[in-house]
mmCIF file of C-alpha atoms in Angstrom:
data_model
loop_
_atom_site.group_PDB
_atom_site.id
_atom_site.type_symbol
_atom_site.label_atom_id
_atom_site.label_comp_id
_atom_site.label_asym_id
_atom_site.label_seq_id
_atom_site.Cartn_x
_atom_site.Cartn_y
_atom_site.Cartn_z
ATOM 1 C CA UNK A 1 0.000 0.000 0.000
ATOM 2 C CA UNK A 2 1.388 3.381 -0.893
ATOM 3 C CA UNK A 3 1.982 6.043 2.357
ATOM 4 C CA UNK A 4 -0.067 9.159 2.245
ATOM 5 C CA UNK A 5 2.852 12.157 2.322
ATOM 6 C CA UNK A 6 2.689 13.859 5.805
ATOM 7 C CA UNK A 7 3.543 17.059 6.923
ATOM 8 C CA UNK A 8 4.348 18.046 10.788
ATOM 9 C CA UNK A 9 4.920 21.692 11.194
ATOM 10 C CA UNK A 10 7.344 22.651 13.700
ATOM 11 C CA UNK A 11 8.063 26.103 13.945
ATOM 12 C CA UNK A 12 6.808 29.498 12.627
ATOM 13 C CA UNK A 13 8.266 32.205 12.289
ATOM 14 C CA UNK A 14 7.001 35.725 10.237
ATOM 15 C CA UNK A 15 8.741 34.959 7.312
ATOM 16 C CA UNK A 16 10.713 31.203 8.211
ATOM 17 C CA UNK A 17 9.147 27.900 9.238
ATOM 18 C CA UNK A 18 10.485 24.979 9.776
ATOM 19 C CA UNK A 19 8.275 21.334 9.185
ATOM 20 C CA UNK A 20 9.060 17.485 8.566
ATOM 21 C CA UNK A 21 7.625 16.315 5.463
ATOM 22 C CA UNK A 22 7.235 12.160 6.058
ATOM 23 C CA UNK A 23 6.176 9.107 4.060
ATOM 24 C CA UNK A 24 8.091 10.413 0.517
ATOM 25 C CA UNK A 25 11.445 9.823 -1.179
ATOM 26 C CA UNK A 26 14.225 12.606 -1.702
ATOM 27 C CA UNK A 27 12.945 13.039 -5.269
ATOM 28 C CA UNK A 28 9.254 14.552 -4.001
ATOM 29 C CA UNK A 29 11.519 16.716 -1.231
ATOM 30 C CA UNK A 30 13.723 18.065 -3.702
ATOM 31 C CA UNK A 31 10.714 18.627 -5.868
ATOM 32 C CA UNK A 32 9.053 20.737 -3.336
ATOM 33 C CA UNK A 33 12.067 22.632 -2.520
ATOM 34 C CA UNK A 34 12.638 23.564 -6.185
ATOM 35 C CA UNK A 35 9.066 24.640 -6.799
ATOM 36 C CA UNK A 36 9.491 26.971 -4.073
ATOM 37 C CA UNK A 37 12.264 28.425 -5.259
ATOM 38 C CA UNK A 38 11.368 28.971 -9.038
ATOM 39 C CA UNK A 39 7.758 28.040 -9.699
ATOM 40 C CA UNK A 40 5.861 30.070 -7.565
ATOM 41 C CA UNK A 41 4.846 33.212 -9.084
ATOM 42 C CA UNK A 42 5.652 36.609 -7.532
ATOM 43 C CA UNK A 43 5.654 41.092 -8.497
ATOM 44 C CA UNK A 44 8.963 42.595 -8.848
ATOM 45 C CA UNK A 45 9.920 45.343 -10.591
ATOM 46 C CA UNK A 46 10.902 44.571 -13.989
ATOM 47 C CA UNK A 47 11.551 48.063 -16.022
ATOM 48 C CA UNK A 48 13.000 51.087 -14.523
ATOM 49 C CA UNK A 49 13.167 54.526 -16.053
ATOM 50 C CA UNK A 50 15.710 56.541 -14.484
ATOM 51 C CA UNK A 51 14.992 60.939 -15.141
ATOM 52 C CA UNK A 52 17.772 62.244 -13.196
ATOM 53 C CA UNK A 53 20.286 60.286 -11.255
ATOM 54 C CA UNK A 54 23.201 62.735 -9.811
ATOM 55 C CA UNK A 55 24.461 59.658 -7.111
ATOM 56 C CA UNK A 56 27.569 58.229 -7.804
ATOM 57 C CA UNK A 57 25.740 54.661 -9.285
ATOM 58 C CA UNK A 58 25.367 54.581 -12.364
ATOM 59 C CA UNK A 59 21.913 53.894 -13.870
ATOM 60 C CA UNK A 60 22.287 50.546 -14.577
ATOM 61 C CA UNK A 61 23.611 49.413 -10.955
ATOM 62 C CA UNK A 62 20.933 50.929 -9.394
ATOM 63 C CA UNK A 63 18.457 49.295 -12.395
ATOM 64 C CA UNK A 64 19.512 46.404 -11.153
ATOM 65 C CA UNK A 65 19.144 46.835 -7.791
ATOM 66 C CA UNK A 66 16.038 48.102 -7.523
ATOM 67 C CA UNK A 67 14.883 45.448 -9.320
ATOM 68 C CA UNK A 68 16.296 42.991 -6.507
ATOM 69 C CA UNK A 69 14.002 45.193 -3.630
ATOM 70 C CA UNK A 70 11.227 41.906 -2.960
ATOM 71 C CA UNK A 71 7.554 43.340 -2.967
ATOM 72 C CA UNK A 72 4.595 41.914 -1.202
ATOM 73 C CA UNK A 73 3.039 39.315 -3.680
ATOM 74 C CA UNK A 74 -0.338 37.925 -2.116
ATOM 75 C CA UNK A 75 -1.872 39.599 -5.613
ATOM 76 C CA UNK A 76 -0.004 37.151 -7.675
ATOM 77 C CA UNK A 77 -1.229 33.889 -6.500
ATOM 78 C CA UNK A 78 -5.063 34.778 -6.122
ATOM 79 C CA UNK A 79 -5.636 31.381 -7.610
ATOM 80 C CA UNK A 80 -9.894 30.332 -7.406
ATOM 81 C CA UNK A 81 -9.018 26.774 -6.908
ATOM 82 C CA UNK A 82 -6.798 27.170 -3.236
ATOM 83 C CA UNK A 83 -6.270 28.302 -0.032
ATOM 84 C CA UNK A 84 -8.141 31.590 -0.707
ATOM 85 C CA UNK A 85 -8.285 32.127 3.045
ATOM 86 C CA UNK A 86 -4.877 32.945 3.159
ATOM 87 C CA UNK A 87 -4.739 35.558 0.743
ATOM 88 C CA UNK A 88 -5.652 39.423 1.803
ATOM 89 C CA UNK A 89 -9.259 40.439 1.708
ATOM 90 C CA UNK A 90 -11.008 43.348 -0.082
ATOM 91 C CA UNK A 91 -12.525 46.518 1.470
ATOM 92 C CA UNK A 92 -15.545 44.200 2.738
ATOM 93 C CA UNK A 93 -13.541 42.039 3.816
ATOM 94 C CA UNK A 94 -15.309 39.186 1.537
ATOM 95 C CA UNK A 95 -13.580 38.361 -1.019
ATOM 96 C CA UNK A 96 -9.871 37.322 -2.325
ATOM 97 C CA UNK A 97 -8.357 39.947 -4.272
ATOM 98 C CA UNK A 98 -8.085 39.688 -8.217
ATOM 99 C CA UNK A 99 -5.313 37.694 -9.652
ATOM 100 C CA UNK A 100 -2.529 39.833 -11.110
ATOM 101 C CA UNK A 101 -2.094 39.207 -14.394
ATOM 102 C CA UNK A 102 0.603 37.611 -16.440
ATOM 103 C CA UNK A 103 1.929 40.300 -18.584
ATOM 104 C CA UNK A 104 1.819 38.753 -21.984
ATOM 105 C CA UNK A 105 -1.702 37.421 -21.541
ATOM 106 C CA UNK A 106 -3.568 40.602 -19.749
ATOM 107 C CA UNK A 107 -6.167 42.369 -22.323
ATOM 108 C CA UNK A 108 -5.191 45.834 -19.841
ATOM 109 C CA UNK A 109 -1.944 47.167 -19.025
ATOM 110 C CA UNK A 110 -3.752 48.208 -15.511
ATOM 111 C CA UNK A 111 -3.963 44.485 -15.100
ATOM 112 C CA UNK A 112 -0.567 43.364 -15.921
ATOM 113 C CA UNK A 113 1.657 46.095 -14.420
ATOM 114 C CA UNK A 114 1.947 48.664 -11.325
ATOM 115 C CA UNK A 115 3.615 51.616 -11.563
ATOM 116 C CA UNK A 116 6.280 53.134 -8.889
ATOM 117 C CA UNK A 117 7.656 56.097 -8.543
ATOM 118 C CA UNK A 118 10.921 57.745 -6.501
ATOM 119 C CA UNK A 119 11.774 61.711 -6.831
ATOM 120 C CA UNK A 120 14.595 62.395 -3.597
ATOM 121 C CA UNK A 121 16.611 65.666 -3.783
ATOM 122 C CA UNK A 122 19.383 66.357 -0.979
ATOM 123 C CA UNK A 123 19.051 69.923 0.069
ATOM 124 C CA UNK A 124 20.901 69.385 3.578
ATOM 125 C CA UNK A 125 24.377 69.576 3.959
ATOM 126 C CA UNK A 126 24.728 66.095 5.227
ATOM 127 C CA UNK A 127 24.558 62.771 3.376
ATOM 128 C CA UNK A 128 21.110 61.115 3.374
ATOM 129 C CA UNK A 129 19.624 57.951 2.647
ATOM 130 C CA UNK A 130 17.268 57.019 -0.451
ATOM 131 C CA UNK A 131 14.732 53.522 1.050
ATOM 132 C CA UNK A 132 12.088 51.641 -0.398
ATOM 133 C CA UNK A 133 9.752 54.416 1.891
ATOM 134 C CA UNK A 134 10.793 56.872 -0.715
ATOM 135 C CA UNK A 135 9.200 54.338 -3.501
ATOM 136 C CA UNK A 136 5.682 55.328 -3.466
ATOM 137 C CA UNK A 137 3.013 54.275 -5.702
ATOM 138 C CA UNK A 138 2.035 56.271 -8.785
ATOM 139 C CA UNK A 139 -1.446 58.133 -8.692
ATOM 140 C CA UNK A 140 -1.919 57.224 -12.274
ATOM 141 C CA UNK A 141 -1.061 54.262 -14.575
ATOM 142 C CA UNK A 142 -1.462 54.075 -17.652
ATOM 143 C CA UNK A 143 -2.662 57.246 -20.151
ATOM 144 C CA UNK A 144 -3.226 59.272 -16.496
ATOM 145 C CA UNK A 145 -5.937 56.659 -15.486
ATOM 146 C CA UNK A 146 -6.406 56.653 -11.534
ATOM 147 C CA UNK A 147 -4.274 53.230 -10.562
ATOM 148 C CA UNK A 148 -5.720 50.894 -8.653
ATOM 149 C CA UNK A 149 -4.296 49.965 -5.215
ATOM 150 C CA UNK A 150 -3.294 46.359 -5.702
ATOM 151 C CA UNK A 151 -1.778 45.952 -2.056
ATOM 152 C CA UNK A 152 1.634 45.569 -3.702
ATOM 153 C CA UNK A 153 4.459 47.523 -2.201
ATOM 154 C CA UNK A 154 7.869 46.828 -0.876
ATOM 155 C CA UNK A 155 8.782 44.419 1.826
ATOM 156 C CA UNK A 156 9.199 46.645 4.977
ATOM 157 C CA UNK A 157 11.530 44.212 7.622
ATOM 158 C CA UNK A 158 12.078 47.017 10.113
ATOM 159 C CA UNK A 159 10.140 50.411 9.689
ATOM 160 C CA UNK A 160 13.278 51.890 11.482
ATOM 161 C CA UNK A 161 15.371 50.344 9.099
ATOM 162 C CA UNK A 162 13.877 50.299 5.509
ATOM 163 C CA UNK A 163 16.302 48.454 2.543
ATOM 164 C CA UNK A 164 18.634 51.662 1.420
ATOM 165 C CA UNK A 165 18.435 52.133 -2.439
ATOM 166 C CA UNK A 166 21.563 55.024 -2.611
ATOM 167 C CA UNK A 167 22.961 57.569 -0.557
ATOM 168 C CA UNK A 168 22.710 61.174 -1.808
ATOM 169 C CA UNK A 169 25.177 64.447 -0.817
ATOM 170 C CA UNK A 170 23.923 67.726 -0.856
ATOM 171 C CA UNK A 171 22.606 68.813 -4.249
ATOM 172 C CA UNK A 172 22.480 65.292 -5.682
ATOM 173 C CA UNK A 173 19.382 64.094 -7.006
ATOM 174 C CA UNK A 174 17.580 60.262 -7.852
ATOM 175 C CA UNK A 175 14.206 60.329 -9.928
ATOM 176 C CA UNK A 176 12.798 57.285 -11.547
ATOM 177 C CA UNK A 177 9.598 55.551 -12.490
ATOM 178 C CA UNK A 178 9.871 51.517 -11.980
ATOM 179 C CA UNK A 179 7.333 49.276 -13.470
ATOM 180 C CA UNK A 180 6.536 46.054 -11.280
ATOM 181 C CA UNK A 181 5.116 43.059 -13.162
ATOM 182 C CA UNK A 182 4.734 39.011 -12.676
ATOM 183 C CA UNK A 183 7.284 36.332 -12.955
ATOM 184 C CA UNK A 184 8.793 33.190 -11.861
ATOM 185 C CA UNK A 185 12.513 32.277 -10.222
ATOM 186 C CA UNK A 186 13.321 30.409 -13.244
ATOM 187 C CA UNK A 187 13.191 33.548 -14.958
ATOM 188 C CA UNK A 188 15.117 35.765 -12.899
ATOM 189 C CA UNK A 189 15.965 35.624 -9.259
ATOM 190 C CA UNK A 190 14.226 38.651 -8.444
ATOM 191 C CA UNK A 191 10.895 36.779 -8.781
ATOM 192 C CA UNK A 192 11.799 34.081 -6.199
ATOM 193 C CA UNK A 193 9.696 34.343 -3.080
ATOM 194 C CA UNK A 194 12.833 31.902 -1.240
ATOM 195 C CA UNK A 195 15.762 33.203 0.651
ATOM 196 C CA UNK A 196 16.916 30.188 1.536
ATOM 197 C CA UNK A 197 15.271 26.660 1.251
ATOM 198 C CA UNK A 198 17.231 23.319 2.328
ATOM 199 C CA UNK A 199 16.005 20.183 3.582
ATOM 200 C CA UNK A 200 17.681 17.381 5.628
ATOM 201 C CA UNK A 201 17.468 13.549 6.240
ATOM 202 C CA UNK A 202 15.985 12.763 9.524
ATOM 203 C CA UNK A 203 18.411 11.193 11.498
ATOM 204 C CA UNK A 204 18.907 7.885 13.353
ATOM 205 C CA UNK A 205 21.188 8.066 16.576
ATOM 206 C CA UNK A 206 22.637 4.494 18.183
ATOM 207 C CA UNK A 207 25.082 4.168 20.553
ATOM 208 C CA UNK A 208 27.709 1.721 20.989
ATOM 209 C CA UNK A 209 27.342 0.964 24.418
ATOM 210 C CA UNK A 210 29.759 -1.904 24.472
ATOM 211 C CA UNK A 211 32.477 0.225 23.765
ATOM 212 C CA UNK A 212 31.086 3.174 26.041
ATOM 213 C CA UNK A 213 31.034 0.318 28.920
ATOM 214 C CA UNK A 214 34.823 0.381 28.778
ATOM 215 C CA UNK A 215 34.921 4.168 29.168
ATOM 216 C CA UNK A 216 34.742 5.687 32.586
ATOM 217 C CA UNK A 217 32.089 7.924 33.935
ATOM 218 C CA UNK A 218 34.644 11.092 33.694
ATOM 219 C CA UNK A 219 35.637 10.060 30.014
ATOM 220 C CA UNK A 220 32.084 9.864 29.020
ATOM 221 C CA UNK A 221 30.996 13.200 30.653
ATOM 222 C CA UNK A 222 34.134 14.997 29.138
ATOM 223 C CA UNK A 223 33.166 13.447 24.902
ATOM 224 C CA UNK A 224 29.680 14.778 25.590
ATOM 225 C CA UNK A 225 30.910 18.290 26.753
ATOM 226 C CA UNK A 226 33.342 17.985 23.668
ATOM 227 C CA UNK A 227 30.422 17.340 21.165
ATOM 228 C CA UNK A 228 28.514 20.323 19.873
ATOM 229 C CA UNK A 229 25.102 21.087 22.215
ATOM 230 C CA UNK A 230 21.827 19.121 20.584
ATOM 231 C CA UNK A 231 23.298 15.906 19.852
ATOM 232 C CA UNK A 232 24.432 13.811 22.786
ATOM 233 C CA UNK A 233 23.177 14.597 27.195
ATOM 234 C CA UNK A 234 25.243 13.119 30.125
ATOM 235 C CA UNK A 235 22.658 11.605 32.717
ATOM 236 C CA UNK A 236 24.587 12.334 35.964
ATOM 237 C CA UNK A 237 21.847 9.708 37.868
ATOM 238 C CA UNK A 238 22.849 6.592 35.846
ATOM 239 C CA UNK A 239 26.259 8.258 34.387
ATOM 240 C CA UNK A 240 25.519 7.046 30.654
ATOM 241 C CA UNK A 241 25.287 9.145 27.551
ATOM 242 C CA UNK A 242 21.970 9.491 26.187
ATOM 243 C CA UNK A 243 20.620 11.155 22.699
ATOM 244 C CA UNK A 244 19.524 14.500 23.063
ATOM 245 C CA UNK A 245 15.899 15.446 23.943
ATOM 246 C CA UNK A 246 15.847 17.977 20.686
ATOM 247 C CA UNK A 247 18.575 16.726 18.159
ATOM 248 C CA UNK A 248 20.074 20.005 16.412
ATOM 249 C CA UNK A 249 19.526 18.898 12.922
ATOM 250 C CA UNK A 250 21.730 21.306 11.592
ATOM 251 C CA UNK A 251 25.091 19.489 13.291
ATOM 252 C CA UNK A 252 24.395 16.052 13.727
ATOM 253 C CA UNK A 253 25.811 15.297 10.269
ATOM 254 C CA UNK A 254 28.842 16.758 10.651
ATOM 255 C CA UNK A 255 31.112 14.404 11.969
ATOM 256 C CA UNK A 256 32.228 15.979 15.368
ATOM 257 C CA UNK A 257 30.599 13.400 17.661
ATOM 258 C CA UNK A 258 32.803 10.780 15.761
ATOM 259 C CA UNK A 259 35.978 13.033 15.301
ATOM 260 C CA UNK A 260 35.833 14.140 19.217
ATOM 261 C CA UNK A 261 35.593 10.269 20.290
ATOM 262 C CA UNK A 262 38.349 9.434 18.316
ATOM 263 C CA UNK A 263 40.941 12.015 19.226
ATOM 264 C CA UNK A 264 39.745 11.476 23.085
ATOM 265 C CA UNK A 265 39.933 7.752 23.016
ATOM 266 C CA UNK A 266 41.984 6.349 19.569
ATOM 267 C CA UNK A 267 40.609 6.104 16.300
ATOM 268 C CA UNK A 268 38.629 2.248 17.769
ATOM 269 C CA UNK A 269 36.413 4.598 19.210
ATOM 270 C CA UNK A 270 35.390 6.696 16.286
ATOM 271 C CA UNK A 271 32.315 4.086 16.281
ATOM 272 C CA UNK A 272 30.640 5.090 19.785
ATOM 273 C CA UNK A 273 27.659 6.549 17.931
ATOM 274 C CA UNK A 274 26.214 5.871 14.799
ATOM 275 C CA UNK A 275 24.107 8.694 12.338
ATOM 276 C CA UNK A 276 22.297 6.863 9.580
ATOM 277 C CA UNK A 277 19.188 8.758 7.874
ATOM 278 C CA UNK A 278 15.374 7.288 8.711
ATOM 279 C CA UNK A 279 14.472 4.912 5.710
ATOM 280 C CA UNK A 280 11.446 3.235 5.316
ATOM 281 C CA UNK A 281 10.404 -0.119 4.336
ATOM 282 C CA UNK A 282 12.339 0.244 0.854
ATOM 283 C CA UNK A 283 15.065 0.775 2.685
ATOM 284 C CA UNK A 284 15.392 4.677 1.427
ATOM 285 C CA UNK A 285 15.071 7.871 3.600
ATOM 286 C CA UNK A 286 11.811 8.896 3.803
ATOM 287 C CA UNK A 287 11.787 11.406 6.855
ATOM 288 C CA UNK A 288 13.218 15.232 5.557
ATOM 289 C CA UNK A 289 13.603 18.444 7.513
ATOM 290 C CA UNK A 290 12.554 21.834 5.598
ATOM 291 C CA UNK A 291 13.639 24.672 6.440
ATOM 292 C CA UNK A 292 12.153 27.733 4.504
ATOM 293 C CA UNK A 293 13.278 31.248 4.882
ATOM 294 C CA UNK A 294 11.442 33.974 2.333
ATOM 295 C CA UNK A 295 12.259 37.184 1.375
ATOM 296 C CA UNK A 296 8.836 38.434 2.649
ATOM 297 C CA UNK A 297 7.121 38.601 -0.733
ATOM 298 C CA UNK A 298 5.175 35.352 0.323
ATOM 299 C CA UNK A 299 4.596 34.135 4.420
ATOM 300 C CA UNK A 300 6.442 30.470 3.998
ATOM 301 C CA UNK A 301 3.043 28.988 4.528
ATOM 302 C CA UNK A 302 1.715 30.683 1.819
ATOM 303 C CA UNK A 303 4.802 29.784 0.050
ATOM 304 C CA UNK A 304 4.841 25.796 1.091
ATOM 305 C CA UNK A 305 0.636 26.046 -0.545
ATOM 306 C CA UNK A 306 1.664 27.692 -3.257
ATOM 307 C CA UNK A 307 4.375 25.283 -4.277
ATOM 308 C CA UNK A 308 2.446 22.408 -3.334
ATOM 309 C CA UNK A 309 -0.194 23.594 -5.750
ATOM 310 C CA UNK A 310 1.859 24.498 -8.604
ATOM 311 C CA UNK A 311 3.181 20.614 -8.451
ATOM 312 C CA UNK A 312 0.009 18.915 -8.132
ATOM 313 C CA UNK A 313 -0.859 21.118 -11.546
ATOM 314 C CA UNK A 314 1.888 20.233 -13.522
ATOM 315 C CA UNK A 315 0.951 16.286 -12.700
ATOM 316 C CA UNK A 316 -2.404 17.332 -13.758
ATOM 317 C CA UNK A 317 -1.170 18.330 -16.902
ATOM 318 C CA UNK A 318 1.116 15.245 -17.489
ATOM 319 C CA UNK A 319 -1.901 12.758 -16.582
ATOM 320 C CA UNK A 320 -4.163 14.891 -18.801
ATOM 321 C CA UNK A 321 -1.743 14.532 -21.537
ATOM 322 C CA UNK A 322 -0.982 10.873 -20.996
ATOM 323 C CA UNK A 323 -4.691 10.202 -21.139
ATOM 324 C CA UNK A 324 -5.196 12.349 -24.207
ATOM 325 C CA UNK A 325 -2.516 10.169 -25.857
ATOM 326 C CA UNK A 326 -3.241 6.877 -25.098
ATOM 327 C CA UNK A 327 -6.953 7.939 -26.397
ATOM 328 C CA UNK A 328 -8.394 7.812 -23.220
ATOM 329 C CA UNK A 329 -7.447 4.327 -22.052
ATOM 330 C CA UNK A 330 -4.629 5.276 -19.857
ATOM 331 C CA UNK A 331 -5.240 4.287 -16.004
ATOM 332 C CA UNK A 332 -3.752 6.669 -13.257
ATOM 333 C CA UNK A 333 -4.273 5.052 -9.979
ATOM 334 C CA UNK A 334 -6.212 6.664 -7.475
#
């Protein structure tokens, strides 16, 4: 019987979260992790047209970087057929927004695009700084038409700290007008929603406690204290090493447990523990440890949802073709 893929959240965070995903193989977790990172759609700013730019970066460095600045991107995954309830709500509070366009598809350029602009002079005598708080959003786009407010705007981390775009001196000037549309990581990074995805194999911990019975109780104190925190505990009751209560996945595969033991004791004790991944009845791993970080464009919930959904369609779309090919004889279980 095939196991129903499971997902135990663990932590979360504004814009991380951390979750086991269970009952898979590595080629569904890497799938996951790469549809978060380039197949989730997101608004960045794509076209920039600098008017004046007295700074001392040039037009295309800051072209570039503005283009980098991640914007909030509920807008462009206001899909009808999922999780509508975490998307923002309209002035009644009713209803998920409208999907943002893509741009070669839209019938309206109102539909497809948003319009920013940034006009900073430095009249003081000291050096300021030009932030996303200076990008505000254009009245009008396009042909002087009143814009509408999509809810897309830059990511704001800290409102005492907003990202820095350029520093002007006194008399130097930065106007521009960006224009923000849809795309995917695959396309260009500035579209991916991920600032850092990576998952790990759930690990197994055994001890050799033949070879820790020849140890005393001050040598096996001493390799736990040697051993990084969140892999190994001393029980001073019974005086045996123990696994930790909350394994730190992030250094129990990197050798120190094994390296400390054998330095300590001679390179027969290198064995005293023992890190193999959880497999399942195959025999492969099939226990992995996400963690997602974004950029703020998406919550990682939102994210996980939205990748999730942007697999199952694309095996929709195989199955549909299959079927179509085999003229409508092909079986897809389930």
């Amino acid at each position: 019987k095939t196991a129903t893929p499971a997902i135990e959240v663990t932590h979360i965070g504004e814009n991380t979260l951390r979750f086991m995903l269970s009952n898979t193989d590595a080629s569904v977790a890497n799938a996951l992790r790469r549809a978060m990172i380039s197949e989730v759609p997101t608004i960045a700013i794509d076209l920039v047209e600098i008017e004046d730019n007295t700074s001392v970066l040039a037009d295309e460095f800051l072209a570039h970087r503005i283009g980098l600045i991640p914007l909030v991107s509920n807008r462009a995954i206001a899909h009808d057929g999922w999780a509508s309830e975490s998307l923002p709500r309209d002035g009644n509070g009713d209803h998920p927004p409208k999907e943002f366009d893509w741009h070669h598809s839209a019938d309206r350029e109102e539909d497809c695009e948003i319009k920013f602009e940034l006009d900073v002079r430095n009249t003081m005598d000291n050096p300021i700084d030009v932030t996303t708080q200076d990008l505000k959003l254009s009245l009008t786009h396009p042909d002087d038409t009143r814009q509408a407010d999509w809810g897309v705007k830059p990511v704001e981390y800290d409102p005492d700290h907003p990202v820095v775009i350029a520093k002007l001196r006194k008399n130097q000037s930065l106007k521009f007008t960006a224009i923000a549309k849809k795309g995917l990581g695959r396309m260009h990074a500035k579209w991916s929603p991920a600032s850092g995805i990576v998952f790990t194999y759930d690990p197994v911990l055994k001890l050799n406690f033949d070879k820790l019975e020849k140890l005393s109780a001050d040598q096996r104190r001493q390799w736990v204290e040697a051993c990084p925190p969140g892999v190994l505990k001393f029980n001073e009751v019974t005086e045996n090493v123990e696994i930790a209560d909350e394994l730190n996945i992030g250094i129990v595969y990197s050798g120190e447990c094994e390296k400390v033991a054998g330095e300590l004791f001679g390179a027969t004790f290198k064995d005293l523990v023992s890190i193999k991944h959880h497999c399942g009845a195959d025999g492969q791993p099939d226990r992995f440890h996400f963690e997602v970080e974004t950029n703020g464009a998406l919550d990682p919930v939102t994210l996980v949802k939205a990748a999730l959904f942007e697999l199952h369609t694309k095996l929709e779309n195989v199955r549909d073709g299959l079927h179509k090919d085999q003229g409508g004889a092909f079986f897809w279980p389930g």
